[in-house]
GROMACS .gro file of N, CA and C in nm:
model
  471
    1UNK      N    1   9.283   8.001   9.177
    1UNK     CA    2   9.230   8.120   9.115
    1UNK      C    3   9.194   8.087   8.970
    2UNK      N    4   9.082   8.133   8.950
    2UNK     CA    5   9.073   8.115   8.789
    2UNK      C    6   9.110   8.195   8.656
    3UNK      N    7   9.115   8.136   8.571
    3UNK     CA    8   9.175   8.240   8.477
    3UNK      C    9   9.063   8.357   8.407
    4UNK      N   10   9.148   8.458   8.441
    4UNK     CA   11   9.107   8.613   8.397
    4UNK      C   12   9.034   8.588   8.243
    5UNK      N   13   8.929   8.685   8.186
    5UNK     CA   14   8.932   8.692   8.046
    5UNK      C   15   8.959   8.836   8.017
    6UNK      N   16   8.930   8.892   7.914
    6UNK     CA   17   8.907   9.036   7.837
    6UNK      C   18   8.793   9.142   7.933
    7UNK      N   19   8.709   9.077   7.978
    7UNK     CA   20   8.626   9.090   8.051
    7UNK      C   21   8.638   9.133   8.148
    8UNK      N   22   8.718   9.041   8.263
    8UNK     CA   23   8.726   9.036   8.350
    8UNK      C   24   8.905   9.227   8.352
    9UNK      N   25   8.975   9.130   8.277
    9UNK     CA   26   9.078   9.234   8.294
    9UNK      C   27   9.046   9.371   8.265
   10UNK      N   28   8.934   9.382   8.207
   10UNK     CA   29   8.912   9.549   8.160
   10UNK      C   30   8.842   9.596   8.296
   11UNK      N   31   8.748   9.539   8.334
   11UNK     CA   32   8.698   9.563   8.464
   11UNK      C   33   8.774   9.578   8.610
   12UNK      N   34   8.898   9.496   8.616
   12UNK     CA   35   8.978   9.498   8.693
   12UNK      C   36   9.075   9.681   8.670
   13UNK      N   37   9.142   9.682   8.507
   13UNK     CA   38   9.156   9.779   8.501
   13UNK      C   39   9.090   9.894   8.527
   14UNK      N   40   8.953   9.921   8.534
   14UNK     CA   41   8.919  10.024   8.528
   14UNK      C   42   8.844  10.058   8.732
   15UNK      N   43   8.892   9.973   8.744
   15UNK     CA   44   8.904   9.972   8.952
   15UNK      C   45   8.994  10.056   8.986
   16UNK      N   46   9.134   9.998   8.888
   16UNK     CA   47   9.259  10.050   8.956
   16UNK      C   48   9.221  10.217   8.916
   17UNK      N   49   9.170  10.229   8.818
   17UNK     CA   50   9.167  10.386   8.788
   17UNK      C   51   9.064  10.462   8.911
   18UNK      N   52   8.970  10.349   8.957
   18UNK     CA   53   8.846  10.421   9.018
   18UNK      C   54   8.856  10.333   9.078
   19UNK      N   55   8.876  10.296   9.223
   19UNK     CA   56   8.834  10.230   9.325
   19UNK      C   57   8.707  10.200   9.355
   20UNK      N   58   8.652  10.367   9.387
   20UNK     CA   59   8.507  10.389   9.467
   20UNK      C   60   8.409  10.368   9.351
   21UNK      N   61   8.439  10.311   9.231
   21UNK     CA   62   8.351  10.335   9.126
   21UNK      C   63   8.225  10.257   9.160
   22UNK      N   64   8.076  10.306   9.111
   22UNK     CA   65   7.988  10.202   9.187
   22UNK      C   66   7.943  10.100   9.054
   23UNK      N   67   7.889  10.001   9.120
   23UNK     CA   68   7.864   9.872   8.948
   23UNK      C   69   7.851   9.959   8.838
   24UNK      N   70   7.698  10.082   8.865
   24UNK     CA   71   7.641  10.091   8.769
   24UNK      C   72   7.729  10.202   8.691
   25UNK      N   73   7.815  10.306   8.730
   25UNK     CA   74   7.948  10.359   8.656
   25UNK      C   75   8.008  10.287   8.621
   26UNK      N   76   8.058  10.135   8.673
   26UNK     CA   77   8.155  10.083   8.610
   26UNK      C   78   8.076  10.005   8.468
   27UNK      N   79   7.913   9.989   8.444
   27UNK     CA   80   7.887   9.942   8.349
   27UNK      C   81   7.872  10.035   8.244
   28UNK      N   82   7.852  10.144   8.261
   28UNK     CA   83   7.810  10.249   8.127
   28UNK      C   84   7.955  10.289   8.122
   29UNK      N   85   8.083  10.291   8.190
   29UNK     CA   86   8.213  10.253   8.147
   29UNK      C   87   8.296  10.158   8.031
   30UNK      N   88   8.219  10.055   8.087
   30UNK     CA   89   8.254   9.939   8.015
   30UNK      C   90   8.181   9.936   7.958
   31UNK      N   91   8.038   9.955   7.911
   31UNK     CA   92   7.970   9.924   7.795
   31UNK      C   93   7.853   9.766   7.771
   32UNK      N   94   7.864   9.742   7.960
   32UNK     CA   95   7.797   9.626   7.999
   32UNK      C   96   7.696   9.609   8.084
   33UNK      N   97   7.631   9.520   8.088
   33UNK     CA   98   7.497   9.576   8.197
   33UNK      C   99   7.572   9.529   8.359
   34UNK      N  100   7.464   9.598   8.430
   34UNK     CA  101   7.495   9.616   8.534
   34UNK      C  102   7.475   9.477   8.641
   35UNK      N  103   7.435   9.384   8.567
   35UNK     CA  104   7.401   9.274   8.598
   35UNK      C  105   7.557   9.163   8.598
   36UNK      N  106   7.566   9.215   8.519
   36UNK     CA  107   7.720   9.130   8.438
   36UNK      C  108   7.826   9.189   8.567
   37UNK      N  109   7.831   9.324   8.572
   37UNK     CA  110   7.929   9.374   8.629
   37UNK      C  111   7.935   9.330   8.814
   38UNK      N  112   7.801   9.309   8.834
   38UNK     CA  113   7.804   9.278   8.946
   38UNK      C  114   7.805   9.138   9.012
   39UNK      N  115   7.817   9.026   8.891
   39UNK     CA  116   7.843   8.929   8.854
   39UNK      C  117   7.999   8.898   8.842
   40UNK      N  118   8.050   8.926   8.792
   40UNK     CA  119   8.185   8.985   8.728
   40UNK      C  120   8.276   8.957   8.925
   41UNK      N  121   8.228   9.106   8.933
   41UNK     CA  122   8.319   9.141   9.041
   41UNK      C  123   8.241   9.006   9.151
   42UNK      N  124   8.170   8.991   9.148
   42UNK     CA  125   8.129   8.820   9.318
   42UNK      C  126   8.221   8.747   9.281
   43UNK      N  127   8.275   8.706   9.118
   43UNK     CA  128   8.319   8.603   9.113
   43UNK      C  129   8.513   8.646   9.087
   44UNK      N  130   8.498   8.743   9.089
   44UNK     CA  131   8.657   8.766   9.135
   44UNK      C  132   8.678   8.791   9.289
   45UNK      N  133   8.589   8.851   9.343
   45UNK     CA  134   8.578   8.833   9.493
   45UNK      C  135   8.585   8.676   9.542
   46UNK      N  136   8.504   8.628   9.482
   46UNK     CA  137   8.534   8.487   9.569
   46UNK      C  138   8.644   8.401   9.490
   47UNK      N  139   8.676   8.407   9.410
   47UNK     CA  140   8.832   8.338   9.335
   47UNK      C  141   8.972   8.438   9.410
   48UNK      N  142   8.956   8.565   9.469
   48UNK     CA  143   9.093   8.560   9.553
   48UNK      C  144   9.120   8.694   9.471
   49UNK      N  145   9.102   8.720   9.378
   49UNK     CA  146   9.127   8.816   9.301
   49UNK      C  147   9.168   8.987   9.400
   50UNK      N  148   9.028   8.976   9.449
   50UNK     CA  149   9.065   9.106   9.536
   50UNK      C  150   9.170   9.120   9.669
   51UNK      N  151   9.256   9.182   9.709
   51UNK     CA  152   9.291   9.175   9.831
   51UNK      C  153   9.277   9.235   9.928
   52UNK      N  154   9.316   9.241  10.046
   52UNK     CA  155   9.231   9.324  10.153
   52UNK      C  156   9.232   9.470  10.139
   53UNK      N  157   9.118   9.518  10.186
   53UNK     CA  158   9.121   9.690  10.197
   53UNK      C  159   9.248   9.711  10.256
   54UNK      N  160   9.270   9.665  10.356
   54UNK     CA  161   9.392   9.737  10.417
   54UNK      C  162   9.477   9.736  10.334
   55UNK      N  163   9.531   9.727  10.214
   55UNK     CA  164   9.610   9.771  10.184
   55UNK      C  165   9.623   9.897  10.086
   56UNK      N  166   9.460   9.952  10.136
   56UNK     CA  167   9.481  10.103  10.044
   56UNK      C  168   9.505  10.189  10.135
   57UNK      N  169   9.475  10.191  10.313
   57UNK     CA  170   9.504  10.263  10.396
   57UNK      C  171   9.669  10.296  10.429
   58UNK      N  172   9.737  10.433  10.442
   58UNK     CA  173   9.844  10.494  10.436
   58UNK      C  174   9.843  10.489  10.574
   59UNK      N  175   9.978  10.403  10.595
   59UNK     CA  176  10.042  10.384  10.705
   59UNK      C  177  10.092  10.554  10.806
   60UNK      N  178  10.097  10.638  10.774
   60UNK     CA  179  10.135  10.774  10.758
   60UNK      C  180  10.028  10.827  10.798
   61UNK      N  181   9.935  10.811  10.760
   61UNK     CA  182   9.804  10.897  10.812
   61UNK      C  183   9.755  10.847  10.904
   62UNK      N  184   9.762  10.710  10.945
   62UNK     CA  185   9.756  10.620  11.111
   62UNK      C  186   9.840  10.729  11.222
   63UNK      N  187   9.934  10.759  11.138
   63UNK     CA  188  10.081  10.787  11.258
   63UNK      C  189  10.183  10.750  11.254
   64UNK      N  190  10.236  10.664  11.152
   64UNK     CA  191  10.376  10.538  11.115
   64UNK      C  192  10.400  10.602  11.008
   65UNK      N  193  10.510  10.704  11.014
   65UNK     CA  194  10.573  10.784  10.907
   65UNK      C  195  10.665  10.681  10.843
   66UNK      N  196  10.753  10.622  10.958
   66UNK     CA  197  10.898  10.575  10.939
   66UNK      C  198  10.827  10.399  10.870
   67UNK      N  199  10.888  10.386  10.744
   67UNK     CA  200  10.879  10.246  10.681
   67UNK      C  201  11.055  10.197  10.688
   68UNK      N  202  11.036  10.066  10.739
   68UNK     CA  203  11.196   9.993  10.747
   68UNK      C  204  11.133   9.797  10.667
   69UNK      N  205  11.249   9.824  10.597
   69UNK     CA  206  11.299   9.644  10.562
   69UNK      C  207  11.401   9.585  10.626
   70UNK      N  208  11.360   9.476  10.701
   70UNK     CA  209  11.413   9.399  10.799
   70UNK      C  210  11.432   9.269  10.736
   71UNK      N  211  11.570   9.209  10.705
   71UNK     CA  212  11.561   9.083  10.671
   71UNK      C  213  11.619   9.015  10.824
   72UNK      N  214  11.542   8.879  10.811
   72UNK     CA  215  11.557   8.795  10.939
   72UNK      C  216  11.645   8.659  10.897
   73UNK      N  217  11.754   8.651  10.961
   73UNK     CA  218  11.805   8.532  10.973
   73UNK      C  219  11.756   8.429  11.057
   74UNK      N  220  11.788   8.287  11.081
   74UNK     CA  221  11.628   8.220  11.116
   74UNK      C  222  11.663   8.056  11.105
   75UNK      N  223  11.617   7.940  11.205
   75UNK     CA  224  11.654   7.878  11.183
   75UNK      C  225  11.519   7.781  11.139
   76UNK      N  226  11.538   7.746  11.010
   76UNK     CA  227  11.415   7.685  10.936
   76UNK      C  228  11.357   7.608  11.034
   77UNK      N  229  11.384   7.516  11.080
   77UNK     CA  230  11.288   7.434  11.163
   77UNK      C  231  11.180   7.506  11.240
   78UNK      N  232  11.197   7.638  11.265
   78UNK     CA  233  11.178   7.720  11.349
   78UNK      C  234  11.073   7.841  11.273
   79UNK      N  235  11.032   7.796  11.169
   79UNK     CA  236  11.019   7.932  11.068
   79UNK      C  237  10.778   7.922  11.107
   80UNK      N  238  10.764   7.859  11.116
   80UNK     CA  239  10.595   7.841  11.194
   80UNK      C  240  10.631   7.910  11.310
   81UNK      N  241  10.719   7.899  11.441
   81UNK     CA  242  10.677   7.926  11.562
   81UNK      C  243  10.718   8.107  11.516
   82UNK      N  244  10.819   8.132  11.427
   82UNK     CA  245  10.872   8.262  11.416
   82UNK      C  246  10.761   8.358  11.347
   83UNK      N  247  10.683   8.307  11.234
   83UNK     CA  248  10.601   8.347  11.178
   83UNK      C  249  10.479   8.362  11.264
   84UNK      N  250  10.407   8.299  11.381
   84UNK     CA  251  10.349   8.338  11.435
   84UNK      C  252  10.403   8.443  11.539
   85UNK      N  253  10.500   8.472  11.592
   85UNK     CA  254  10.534   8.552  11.644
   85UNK      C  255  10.516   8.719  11.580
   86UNK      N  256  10.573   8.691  11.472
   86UNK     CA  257  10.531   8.774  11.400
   86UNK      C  258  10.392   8.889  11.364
   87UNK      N  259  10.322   8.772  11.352
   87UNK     CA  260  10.195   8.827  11.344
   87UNK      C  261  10.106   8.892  11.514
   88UNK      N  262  10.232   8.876  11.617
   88UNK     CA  263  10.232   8.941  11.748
   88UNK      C  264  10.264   9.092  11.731
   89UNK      N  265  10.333   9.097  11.656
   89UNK     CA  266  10.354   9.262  11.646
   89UNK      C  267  10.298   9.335  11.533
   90UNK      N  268  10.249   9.411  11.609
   90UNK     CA  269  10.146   9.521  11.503
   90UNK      C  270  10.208   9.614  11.435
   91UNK      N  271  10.318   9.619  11.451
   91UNK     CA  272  10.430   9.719  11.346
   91UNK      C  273  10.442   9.636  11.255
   92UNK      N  274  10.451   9.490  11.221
   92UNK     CA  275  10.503   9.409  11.097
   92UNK      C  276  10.386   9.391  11.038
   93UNK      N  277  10.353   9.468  10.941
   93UNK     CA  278  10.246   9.491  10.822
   93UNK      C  279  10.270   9.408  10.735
   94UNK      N  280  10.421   9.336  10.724
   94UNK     CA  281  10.390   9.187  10.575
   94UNK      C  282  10.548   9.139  10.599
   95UNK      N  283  10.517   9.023  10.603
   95UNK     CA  284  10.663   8.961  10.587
   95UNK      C  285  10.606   8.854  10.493
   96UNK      N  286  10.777   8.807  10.437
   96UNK     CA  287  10.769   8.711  10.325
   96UNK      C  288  10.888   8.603  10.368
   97UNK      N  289  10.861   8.438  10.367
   97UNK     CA  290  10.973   8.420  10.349
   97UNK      C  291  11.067   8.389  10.198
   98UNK      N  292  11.214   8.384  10.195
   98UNK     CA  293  11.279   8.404  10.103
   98UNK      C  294  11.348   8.316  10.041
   99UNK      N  295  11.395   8.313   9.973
   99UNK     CA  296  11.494   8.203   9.958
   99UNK      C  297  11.675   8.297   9.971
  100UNK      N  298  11.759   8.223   9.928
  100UNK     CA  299  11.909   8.328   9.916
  100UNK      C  300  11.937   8.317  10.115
  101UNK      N  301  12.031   8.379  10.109
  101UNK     CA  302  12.086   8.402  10.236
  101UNK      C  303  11.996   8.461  10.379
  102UNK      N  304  11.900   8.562  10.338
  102UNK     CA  305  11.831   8.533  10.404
  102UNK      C  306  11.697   8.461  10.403
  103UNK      N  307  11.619   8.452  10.543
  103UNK     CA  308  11.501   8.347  10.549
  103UNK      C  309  11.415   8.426  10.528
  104UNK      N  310  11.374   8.561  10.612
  104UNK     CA  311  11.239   8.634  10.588
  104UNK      C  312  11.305   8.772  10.596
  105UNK      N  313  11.143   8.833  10.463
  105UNK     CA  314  11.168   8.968  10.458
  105UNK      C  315  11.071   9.071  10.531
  106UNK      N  316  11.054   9.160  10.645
  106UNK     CA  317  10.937   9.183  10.716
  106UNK      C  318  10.953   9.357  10.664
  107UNK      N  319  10.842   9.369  10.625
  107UNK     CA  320  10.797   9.548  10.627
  107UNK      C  321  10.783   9.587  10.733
  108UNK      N  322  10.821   9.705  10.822
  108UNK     CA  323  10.807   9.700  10.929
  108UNK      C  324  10.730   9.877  10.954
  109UNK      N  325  10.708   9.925  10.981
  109UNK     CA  326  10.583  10.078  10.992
  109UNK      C  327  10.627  10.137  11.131
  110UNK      N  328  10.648  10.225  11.179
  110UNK     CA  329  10.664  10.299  11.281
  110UNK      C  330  10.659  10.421  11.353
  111UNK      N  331  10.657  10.480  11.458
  111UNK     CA  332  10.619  10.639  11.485
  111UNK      C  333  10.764  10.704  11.492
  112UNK      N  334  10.867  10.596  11.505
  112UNK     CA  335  10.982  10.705  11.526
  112UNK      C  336  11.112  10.596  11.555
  113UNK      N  337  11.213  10.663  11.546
  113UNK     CA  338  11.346  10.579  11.528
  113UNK      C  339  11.373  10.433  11.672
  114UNK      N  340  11.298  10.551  11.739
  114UNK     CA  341  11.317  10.474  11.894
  114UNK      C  342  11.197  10.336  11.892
  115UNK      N  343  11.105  10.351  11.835
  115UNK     CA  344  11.006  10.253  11.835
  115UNK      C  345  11.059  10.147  11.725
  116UNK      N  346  11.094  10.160  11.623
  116UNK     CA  347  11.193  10.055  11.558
  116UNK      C  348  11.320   9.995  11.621
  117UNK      N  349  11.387  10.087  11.688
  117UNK     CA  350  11.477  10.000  11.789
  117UNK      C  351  11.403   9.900  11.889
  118UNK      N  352  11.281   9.944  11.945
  118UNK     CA  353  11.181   9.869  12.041
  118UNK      C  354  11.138   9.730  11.963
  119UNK      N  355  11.140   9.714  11.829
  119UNK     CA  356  11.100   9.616  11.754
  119UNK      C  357  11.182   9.530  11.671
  120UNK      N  358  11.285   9.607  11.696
  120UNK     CA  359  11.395   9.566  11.651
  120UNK      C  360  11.471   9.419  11.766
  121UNK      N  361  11.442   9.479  11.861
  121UNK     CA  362  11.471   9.411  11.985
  121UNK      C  363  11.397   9.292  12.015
  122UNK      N  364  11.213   9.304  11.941
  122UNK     CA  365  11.139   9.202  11.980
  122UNK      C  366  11.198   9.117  11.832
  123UNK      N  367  11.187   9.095  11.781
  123UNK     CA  368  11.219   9.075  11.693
  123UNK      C  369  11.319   8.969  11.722
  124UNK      N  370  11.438   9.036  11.750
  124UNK     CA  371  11.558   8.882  11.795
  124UNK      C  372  11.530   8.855  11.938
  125UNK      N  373  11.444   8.898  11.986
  125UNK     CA  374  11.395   8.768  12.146
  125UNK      C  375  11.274   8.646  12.081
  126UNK      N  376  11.256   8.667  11.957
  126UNK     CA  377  11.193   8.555  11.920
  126UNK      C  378  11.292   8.444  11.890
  127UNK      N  379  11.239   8.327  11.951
  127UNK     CA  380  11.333   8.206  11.949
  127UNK      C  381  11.291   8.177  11.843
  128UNK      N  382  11.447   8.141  11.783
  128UNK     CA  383  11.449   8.096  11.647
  128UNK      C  384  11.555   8.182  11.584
  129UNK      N  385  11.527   8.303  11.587
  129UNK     CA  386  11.589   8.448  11.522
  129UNK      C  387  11.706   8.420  11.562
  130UNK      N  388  11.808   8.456  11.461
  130UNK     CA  389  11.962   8.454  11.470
  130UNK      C  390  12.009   8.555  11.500
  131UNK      N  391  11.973   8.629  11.379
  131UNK     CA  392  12.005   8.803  11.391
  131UNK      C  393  11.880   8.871  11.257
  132UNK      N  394  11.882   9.009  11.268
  132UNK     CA  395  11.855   9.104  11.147
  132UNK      C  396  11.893   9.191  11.126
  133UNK      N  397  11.877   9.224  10.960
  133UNK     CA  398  11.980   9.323  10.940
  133UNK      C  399  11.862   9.404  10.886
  134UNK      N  400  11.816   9.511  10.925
  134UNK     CA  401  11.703   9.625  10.907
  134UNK      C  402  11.793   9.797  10.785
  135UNK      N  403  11.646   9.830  10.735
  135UNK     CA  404  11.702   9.907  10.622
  135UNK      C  405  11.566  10.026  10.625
  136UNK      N  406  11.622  10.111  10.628
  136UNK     CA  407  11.525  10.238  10.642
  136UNK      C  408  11.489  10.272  10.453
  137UNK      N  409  11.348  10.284  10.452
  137UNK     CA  410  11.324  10.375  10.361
  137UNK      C  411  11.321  10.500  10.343
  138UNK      N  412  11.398  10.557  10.251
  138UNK     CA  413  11.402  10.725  10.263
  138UNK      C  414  11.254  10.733  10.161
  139UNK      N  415  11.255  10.715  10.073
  139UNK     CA  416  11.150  10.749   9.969
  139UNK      C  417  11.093  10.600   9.916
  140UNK      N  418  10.976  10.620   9.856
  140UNK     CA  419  10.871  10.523   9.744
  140UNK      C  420  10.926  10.553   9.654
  141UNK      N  421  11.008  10.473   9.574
  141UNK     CA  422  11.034  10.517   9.440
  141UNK      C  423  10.905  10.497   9.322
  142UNK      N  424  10.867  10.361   9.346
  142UNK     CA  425  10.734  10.294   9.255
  142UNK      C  426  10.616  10.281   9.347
  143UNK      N  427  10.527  10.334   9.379
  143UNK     CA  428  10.438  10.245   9.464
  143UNK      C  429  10.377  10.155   9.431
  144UNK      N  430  10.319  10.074   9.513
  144UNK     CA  431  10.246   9.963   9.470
  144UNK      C  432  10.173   9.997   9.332
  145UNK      N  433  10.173   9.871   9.243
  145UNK     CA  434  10.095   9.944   9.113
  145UNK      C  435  10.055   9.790   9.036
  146UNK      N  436   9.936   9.813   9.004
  146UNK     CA  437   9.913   9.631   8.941
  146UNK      C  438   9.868   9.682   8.792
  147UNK      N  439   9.823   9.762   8.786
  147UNK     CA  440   9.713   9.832   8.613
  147UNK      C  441   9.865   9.804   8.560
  148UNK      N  442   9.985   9.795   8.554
  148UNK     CA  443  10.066   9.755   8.408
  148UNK      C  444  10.059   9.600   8.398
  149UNK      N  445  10.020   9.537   8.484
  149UNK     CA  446  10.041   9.393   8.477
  149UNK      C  447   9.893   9.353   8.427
  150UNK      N  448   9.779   9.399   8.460
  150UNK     CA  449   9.667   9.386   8.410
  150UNK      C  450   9.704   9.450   8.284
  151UNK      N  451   9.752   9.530   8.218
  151UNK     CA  452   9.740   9.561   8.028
  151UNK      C  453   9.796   9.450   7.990
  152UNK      N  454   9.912   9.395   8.048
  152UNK     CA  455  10.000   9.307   8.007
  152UNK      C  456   9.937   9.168   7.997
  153UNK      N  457   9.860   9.146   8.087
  153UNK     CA  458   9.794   9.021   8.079
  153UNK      C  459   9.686   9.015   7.974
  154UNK      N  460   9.658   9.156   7.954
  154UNK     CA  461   9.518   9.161   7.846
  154UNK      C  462   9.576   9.192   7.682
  155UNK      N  463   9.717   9.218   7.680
  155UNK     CA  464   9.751   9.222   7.555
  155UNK      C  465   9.820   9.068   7.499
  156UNK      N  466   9.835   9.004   7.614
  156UNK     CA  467   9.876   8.835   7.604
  156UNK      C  468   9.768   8.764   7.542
  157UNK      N  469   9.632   8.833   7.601
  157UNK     CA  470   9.516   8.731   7.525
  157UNK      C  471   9.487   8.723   7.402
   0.00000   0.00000   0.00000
């Protein structure tokens, strides 16, 4: 990825405020032509910068009220065949692996208590899997949020 400028971070900031914003709002915003801006954003698009749409779509408005954290115990050698398994089930919206006691951390999305037990189950029939220990979310305390880390990076420059 390449490194951000003043430029780039103000433009980034002013996404998070306006998603749907189109170039030419985001240039009489910023105070830049519309040439630049659409320049700007290709080349943070293709450096990685952006990440997928899906992650502005609300799991909740699909039908998957219930959000659970599942950490997986796991036997490393094993952590490729487990990770593709993974990406077999359409309830596990992001796993990470970890370091500390446990190996991976999986977000898991659901319609109801009984369908997390159903996944709960696939889950340790994957060879490899030791055990998991799963954790219901009652509430979002923070949601996802990047605009403080973008000021932060732009008051560093």
């Amino acid at each position: 990825m390449r490194t951000l400028d003043s430029t780039d971070l103000r433009l980034l900031l002013a996404l998070t405020a306006s998603p749907r914003a189109t170039t030419v709002a985001l240039a009489e915003q910023l105070k830049l032509s519309r040439n630049t801006v659409q320049a700007r954003l290709a080349s943070l698009e293709a450096s990685g910068a952006f990440l997928s749409f899906e992650r502005c779509i609300d799991q909740a408005a699909l039908g998957y009220p219930l959000t659970a954290f599942t950490t997986i115990h796991a036997h490393q050698q094993q952590l490729a065949t487990i990770t593709h398994a993974l990406l077999e089930i359409p309830q596990v919206v992001q796993a990470h692996g970890l370091s500390g006691p446990s190996d991976i951390m999986a977000k898991i999305v659901c319609r109801s208590a009984e369908e997390l037990f159903e996944v709960n189950a696939q889950l340790l029939a994957i060879p490899g899997v030791e055990r998991t220990e799963t954790a219901l979310a009652i509430s979002e305390l923070v949601p996802y949020r990047i605009a403080p880390l973008i000021r932060e990076a732009a008051r560093e420059l």
